[in-house]
N, CA, C and O atoms as a GROMACS GRO file, in nm:
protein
  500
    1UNK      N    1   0.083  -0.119   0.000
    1UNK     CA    2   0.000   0.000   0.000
    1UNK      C    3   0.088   0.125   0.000
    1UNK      O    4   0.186   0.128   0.074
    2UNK      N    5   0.054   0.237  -0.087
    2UNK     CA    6   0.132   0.364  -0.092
    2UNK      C    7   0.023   0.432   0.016
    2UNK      O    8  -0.098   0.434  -0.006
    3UNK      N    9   0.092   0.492   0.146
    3UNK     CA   10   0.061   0.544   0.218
    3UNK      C   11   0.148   0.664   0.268
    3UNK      O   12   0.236   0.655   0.354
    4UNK      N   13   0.106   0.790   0.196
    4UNK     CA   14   0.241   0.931   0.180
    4UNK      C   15   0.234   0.991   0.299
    4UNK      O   16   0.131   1.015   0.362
    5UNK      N   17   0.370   1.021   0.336
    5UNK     CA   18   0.363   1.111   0.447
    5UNK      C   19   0.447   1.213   0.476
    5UNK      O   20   0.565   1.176   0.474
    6UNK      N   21   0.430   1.353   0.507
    6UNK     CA   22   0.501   1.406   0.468
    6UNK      C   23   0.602   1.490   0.591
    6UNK      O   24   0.528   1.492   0.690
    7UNK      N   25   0.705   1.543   0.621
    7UNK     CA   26   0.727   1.595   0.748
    7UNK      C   27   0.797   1.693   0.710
    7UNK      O   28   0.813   1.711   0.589
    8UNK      N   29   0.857   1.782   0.811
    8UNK     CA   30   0.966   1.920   0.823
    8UNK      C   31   0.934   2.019   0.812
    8UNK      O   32   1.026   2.100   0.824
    9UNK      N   33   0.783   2.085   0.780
    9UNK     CA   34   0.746   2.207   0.764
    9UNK      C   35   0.777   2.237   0.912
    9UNK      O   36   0.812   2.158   1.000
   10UNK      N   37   0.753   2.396   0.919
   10UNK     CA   38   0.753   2.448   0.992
   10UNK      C   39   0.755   2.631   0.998
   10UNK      O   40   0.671   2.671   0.918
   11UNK      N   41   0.797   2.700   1.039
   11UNK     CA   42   0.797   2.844   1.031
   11UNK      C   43   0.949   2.863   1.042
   11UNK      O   44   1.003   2.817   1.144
   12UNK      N   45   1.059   2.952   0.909
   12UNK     CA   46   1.110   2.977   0.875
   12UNK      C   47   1.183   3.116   0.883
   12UNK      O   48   1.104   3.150   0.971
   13UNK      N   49   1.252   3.211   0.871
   13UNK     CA   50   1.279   3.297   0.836
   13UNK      C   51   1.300   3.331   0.695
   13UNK      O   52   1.349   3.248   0.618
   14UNK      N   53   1.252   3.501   0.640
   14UNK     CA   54   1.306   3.496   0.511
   14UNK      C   55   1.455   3.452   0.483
   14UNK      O   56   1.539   3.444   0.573
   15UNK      N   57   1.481   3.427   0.353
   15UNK     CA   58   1.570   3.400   0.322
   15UNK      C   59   1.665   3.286   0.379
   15UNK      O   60   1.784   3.263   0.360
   16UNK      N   61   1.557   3.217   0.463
   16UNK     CA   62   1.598   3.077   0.536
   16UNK      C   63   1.602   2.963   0.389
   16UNK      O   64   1.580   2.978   0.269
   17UNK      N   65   1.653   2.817   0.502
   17UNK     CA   66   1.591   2.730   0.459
   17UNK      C   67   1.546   2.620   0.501
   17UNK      O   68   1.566   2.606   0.622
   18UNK      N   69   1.484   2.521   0.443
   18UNK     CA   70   1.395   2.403   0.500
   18UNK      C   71   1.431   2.302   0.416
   18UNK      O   72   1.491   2.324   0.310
   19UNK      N   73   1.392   2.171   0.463
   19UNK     CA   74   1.426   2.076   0.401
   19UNK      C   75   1.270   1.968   0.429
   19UNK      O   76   1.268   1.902   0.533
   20UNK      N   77   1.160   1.960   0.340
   20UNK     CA   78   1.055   1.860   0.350
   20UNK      C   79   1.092   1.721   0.342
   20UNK      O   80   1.204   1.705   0.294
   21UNK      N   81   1.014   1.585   0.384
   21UNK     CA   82   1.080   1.516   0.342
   21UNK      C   83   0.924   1.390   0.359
   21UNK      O   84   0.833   1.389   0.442
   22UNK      N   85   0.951   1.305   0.250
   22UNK     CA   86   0.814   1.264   0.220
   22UNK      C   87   0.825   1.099   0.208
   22UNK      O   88   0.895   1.063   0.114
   23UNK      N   89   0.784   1.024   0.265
   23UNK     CA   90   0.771   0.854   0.331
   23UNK      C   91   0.691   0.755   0.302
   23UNK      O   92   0.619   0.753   0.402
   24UNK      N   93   0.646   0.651   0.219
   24UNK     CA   94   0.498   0.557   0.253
   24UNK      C   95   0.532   0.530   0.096
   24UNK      O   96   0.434   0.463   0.064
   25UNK      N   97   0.599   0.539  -0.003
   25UNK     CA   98   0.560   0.501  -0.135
   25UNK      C   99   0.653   0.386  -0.176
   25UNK      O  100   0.764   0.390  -0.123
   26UNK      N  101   0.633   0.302  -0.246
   26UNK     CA  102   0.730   0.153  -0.302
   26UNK      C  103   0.748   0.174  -0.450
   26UNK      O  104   0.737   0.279  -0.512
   27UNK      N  105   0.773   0.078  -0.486
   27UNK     CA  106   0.801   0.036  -0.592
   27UNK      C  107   0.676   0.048  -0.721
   27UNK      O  108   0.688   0.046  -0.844
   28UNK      N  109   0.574   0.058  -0.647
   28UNK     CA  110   0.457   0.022  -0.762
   28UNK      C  111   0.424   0.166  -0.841
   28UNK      O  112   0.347   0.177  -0.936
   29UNK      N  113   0.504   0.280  -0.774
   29UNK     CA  114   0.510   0.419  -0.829
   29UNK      C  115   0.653   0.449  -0.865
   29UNK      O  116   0.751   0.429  -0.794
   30UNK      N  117   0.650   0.507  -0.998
   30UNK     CA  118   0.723   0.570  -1.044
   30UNK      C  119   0.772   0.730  -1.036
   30UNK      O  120   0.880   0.779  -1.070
   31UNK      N  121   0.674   0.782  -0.989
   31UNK     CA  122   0.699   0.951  -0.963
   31UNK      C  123   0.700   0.994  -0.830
   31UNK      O  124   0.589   0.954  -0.798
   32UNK      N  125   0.748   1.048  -0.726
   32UNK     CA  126   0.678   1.120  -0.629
   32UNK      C  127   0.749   1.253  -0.632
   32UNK      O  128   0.870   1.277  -0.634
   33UNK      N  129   0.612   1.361  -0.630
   33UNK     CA  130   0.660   1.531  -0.648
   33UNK      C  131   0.597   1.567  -0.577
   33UNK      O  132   0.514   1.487  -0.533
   34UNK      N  133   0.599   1.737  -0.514
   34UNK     CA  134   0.633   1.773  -0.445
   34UNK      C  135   0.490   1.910  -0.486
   34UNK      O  136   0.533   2.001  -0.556
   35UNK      N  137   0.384   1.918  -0.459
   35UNK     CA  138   0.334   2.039  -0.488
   35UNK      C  139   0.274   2.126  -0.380
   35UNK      O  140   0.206   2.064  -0.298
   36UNK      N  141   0.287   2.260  -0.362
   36UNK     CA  142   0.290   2.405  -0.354
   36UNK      C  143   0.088   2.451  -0.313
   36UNK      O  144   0.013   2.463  -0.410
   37UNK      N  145   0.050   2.465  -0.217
   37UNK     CA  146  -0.099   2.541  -0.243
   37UNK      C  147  -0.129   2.653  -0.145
   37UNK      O  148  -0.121   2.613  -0.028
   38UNK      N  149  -0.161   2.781  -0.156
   38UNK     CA  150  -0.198   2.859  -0.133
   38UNK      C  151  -0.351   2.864  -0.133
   38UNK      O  152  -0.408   2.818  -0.232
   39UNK      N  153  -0.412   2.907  -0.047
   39UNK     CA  154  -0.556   2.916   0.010
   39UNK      C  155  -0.616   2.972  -0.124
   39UNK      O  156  -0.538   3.025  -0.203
   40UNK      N  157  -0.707   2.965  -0.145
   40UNK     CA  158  -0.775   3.037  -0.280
   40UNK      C  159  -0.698   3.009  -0.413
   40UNK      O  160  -0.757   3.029  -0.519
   41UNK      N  161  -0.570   2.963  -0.413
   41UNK     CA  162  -0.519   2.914  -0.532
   41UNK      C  163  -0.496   2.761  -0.554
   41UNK      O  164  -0.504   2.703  -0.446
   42UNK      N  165  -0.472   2.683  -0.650
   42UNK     CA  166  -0.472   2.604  -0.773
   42UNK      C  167  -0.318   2.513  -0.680
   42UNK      O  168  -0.219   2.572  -0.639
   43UNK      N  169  -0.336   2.406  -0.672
   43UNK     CA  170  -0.215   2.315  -0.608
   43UNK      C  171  -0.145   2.360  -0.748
   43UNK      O  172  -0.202   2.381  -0.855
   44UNK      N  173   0.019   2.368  -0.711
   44UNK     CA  174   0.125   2.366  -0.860
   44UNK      C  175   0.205   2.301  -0.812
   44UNK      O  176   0.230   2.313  -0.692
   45UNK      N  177   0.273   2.210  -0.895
   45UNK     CA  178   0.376   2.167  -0.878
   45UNK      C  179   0.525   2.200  -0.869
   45UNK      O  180   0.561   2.246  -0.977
   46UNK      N  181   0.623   2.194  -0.782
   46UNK     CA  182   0.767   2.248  -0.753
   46UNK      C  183   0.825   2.164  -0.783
   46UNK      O  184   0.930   2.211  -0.827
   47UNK      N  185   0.829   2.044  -0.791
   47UNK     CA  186   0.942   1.918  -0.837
   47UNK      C  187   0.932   1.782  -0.826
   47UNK      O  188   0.868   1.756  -0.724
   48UNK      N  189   0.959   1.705  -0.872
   48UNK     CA  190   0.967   1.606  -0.904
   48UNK      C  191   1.050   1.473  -0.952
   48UNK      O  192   1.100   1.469  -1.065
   49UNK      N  193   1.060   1.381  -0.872
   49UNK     CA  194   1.173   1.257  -0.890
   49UNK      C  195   1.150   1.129  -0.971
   49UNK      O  196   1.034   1.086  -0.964
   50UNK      N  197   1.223   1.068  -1.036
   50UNK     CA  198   1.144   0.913  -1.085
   50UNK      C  199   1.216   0.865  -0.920
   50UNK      O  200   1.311   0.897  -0.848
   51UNK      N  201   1.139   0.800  -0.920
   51UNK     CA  202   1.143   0.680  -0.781
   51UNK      C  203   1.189   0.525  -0.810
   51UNK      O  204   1.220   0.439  -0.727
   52UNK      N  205   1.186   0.516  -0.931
   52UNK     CA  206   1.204   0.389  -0.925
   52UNK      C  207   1.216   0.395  -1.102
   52UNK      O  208   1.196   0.491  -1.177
   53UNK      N  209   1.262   0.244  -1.136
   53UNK     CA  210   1.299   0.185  -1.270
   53UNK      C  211   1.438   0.231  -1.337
   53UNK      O  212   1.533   0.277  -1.273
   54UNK      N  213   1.434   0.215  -1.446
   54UNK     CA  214   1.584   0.278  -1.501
   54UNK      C  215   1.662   0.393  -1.477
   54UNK      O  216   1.784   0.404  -1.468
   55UNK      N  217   1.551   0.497  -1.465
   55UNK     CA  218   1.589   0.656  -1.439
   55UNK      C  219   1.536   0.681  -1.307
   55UNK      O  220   1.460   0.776  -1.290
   56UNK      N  221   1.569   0.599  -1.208
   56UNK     CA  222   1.574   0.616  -1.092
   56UNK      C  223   1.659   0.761  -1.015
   56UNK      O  224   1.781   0.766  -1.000
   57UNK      N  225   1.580   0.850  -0.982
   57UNK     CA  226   1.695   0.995  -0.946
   57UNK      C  227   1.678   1.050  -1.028
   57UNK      O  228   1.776   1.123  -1.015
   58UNK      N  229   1.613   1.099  -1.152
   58UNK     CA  230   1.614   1.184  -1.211
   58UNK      C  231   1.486   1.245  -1.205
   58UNK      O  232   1.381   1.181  -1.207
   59UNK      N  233   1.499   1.418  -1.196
   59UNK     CA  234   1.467   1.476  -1.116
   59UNK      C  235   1.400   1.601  -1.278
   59UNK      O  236   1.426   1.601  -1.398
   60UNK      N  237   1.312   1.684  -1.193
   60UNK     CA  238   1.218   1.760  -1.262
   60UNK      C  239   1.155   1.875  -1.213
   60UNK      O  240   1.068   1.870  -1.126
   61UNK      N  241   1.198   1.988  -1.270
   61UNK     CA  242   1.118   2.133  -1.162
   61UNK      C  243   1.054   2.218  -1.268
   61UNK      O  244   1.074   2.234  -1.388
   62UNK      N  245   0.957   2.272  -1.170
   62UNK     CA  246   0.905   2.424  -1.207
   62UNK      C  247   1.002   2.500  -1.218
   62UNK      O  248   1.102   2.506  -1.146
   63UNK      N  249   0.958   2.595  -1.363
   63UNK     CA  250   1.017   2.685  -1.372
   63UNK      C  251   1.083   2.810  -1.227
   63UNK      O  252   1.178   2.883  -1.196
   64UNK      N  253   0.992   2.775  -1.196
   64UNK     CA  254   0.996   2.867  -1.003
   64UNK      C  255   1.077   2.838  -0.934
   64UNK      O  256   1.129   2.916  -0.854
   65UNK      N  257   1.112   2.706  -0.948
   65UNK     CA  258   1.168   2.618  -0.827
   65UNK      C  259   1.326   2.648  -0.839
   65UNK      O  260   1.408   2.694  -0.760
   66UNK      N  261   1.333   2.592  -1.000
   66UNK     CA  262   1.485   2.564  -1.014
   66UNK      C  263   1.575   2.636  -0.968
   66UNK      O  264   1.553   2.753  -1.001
   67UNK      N  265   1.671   2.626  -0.907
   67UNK     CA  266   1.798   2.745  -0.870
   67UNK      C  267   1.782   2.750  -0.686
   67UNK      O  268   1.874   2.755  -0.605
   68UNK      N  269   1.675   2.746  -0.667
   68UNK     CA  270   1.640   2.751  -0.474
   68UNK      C  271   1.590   2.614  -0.458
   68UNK      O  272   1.651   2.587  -0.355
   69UNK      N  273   1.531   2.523  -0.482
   69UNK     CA  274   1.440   2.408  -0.452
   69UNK      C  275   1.533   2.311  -0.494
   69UNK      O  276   1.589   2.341  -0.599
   70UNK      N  277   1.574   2.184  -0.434
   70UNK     CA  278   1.654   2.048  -0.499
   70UNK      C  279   1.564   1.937  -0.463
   70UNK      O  280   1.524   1.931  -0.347
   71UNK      N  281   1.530   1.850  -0.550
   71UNK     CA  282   1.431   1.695  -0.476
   71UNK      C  283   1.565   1.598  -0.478
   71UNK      O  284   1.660   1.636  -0.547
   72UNK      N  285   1.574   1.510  -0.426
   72UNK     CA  286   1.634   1.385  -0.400
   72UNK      C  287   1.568   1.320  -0.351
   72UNK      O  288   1.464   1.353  -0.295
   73UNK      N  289   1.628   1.170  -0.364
   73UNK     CA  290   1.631   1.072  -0.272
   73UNK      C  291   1.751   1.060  -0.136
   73UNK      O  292   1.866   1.099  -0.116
   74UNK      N  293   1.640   0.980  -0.062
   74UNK     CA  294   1.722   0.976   0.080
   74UNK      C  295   1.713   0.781   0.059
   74UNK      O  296   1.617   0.706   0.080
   75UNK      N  297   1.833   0.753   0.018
   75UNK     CA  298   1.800   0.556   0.049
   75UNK      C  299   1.823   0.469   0.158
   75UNK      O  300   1.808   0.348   0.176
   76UNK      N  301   1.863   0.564   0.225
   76UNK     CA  302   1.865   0.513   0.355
   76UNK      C  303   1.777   0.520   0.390
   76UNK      O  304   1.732   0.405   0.395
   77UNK      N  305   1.664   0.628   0.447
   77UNK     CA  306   1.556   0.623   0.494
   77UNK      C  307   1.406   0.612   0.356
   77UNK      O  308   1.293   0.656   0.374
   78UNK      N  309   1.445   0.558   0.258
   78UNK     CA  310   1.362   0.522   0.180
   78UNK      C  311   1.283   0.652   0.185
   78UNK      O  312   1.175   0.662   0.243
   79UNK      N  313   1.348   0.757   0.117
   79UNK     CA  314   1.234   0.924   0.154
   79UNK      C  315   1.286   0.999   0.050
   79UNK      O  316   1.400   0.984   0.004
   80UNK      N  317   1.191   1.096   0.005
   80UNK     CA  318   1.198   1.212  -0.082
   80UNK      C  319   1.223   1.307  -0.005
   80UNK      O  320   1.172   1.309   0.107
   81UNK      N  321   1.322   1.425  -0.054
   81UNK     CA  322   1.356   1.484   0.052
   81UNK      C  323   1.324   1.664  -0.079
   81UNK      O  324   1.312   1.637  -0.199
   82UNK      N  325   1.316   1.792  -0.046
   82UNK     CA  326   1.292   1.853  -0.100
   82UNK      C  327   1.359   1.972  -0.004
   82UNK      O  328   1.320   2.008   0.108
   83UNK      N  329   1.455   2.013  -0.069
   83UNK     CA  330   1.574   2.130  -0.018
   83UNK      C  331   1.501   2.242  -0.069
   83UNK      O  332   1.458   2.254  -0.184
   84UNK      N  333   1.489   2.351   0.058
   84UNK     CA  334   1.406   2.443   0.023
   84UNK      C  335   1.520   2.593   0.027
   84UNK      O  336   1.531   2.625   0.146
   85UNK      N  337   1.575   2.655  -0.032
   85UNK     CA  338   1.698   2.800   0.036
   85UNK      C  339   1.606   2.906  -0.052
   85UNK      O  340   1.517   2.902  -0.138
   86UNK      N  341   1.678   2.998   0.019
   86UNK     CA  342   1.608   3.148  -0.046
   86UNK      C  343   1.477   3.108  -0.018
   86UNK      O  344   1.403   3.052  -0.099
   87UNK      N  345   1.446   3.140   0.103
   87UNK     CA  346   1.316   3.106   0.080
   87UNK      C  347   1.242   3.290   0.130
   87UNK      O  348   1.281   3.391   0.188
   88UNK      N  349   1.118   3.237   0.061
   88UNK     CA  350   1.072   3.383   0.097
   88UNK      C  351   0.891   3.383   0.086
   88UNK      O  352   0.828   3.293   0.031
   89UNK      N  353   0.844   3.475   0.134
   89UNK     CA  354   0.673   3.483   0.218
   89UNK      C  355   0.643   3.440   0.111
   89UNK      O  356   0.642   3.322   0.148
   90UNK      N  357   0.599   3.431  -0.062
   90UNK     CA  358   0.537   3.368  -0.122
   90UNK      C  359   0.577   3.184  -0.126
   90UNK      O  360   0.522   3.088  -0.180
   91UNK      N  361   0.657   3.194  -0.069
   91UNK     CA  362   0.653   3.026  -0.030
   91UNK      C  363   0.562   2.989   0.065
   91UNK      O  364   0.517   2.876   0.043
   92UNK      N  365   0.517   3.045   0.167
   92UNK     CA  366   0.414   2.998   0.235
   92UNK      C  367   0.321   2.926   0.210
   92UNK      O  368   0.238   2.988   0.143
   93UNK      N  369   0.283   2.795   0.236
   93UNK     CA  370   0.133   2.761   0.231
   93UNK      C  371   0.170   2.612   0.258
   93UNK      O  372   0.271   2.587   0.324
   94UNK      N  373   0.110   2.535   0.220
   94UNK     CA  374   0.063   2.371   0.236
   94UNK      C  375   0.136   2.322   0.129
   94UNK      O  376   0.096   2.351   0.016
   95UNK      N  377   0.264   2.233   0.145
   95UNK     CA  378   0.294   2.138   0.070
   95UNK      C  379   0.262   1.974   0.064
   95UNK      O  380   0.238   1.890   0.151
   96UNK      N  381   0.271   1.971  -0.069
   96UNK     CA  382   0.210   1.791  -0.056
   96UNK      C  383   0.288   1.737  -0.124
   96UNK      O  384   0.329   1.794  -0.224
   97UNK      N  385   0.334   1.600  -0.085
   97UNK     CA  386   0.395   1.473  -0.146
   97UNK      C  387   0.274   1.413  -0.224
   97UNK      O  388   0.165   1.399  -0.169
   98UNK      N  389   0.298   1.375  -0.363
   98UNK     CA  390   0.243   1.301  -0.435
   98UNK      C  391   0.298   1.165  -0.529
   98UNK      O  392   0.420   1.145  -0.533
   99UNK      N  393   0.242   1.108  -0.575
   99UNK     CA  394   0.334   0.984  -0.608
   99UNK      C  395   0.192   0.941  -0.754
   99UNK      O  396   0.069   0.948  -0.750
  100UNK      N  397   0.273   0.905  -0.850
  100UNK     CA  398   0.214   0.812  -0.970
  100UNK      C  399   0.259   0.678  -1.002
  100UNK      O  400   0.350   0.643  -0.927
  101UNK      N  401   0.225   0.586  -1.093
  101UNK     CA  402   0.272   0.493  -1.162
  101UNK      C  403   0.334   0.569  -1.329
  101UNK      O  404   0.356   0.690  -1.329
  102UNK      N  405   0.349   0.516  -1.414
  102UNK     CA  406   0.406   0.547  -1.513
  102UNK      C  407   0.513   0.600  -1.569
  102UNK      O  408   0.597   0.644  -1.490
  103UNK      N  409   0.536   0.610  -1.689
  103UNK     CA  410   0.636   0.670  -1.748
  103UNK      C  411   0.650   0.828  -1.750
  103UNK      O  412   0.760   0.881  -1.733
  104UNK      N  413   0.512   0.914  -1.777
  104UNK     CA  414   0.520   1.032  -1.789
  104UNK      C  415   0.563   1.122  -1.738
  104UNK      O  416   0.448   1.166  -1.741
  105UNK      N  417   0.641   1.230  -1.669
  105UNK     CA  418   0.657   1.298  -1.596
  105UNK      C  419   0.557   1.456  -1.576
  105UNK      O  420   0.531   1.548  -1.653
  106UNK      N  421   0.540   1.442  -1.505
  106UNK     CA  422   0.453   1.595  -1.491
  106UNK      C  423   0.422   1.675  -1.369
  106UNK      O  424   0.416   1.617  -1.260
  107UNK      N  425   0.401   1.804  -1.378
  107UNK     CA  426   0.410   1.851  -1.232
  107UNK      C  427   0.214   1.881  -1.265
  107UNK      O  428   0.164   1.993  -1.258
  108UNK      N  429   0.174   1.818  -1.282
  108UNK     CA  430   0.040   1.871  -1.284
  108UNK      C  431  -0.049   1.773  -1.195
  108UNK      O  432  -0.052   1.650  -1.204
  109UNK      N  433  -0.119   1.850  -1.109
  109UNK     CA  434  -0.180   1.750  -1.008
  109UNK      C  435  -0.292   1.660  -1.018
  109UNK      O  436  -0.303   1.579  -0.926
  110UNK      N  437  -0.381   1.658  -1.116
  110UNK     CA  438  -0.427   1.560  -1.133
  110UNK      C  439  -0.407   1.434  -1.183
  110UNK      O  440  -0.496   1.349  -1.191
  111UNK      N  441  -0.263   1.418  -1.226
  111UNK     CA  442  -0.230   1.323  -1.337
  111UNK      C  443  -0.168   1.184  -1.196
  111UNK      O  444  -0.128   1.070  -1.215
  112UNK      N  445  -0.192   1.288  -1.024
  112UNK     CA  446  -0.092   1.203  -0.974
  112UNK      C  447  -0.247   1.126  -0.832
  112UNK      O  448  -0.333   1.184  -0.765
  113UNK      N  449  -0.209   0.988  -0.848
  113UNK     CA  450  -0.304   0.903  -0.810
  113UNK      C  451  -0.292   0.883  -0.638
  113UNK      O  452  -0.376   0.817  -0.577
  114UNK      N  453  -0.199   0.935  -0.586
  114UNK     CA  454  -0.148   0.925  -0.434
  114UNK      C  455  -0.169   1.098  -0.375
  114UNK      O  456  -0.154   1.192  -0.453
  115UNK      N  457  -0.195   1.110  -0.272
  115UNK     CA  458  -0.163   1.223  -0.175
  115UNK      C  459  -0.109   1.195  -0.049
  115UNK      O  460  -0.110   1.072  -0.038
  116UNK      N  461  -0.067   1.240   0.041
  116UNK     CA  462  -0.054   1.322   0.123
  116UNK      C  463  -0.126   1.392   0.232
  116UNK      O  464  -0.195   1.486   0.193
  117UNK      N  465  -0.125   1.369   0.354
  117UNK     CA  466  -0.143   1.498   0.383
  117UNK      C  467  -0.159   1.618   0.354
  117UNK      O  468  -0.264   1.683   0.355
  118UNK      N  469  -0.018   1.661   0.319
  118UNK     CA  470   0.032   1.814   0.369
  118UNK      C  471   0.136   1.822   0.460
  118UNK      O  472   0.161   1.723   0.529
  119UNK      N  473   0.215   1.949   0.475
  119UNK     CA  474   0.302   1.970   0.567
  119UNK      C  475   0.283   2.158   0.550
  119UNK      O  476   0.273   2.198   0.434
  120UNK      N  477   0.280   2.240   0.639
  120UNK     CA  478   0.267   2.393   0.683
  120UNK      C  479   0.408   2.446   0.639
  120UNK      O  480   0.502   2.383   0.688
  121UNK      N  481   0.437   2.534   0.569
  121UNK     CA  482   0.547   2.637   0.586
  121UNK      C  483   0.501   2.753   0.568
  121UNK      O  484   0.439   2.800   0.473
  122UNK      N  485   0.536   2.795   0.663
  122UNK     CA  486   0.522   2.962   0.682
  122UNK      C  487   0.642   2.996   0.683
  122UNK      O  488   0.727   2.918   0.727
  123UNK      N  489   0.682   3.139   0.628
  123UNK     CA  490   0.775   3.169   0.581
  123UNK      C  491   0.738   3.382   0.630
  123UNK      O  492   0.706   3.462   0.541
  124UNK      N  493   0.747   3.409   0.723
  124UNK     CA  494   0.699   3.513   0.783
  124UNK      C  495   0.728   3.680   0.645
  124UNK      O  496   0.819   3.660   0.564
  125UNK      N  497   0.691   3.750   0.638
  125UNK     CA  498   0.768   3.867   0.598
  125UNK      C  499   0.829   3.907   0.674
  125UNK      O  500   0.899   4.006   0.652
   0.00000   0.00000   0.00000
């Protein structure tokens, strides 16, 4: 059973950083990413890993993300981990671990069959 879970939010300083980190998914998924929601706005996606098969570790961002945001794997603790720097008040809101089967890659949230929780970052002005 893929059962996601996600941990490390918390309240930040600007220009801090955080590190999320996301638990419960096997082998039977190929993707788990990382998306972004703000109250009144649209879940988006920040990044994204293959988890498994040939291209195991290879990795995928929003235009937004790239340059401040890194996804990895953690194989020791079997976890997605999501390096957060420069961070700043429009980062705030509810992040979620998500996970698919397939080949496709995408940061778009309906395409992905697993959730999450959530995890809180606040990121103060």
């Amino acid at each position: 059973q893929v059962q996601l879970v996600e941990s490390g939010g918390g309240s930040v300083q600007e220009r801090g950083s955080l590190t999320l980190s996301c638990s419960g998914y096997d082998d039977s998924v190929m993707h788990v990413t990382w998306f972004h929601q703000v109250p009144g706005k649209k879940r988006e996606g920040v990044a994204g890993i293959y988890s498994s098969g040939s291209v195991r570790g290879g990795t995928y961002y929003a235009d937004n993300a790239k340059g401040r945001f890194t996804i990895s794997l953690d194989n020791k603790k079997n976890a997605v981990n999501l390096q957060m720097d420069a961070l700043k008040p429009e980062d705030s809101g509810m992040y979620y671990c998500a996970a698919k089967a397939g080949y496709r890659a995408t940061l778009d949230a309906p395409d992905y069959s697993y959730w999450g929780q959530g995890t809180q970052v606040t990121v103060p002005h």
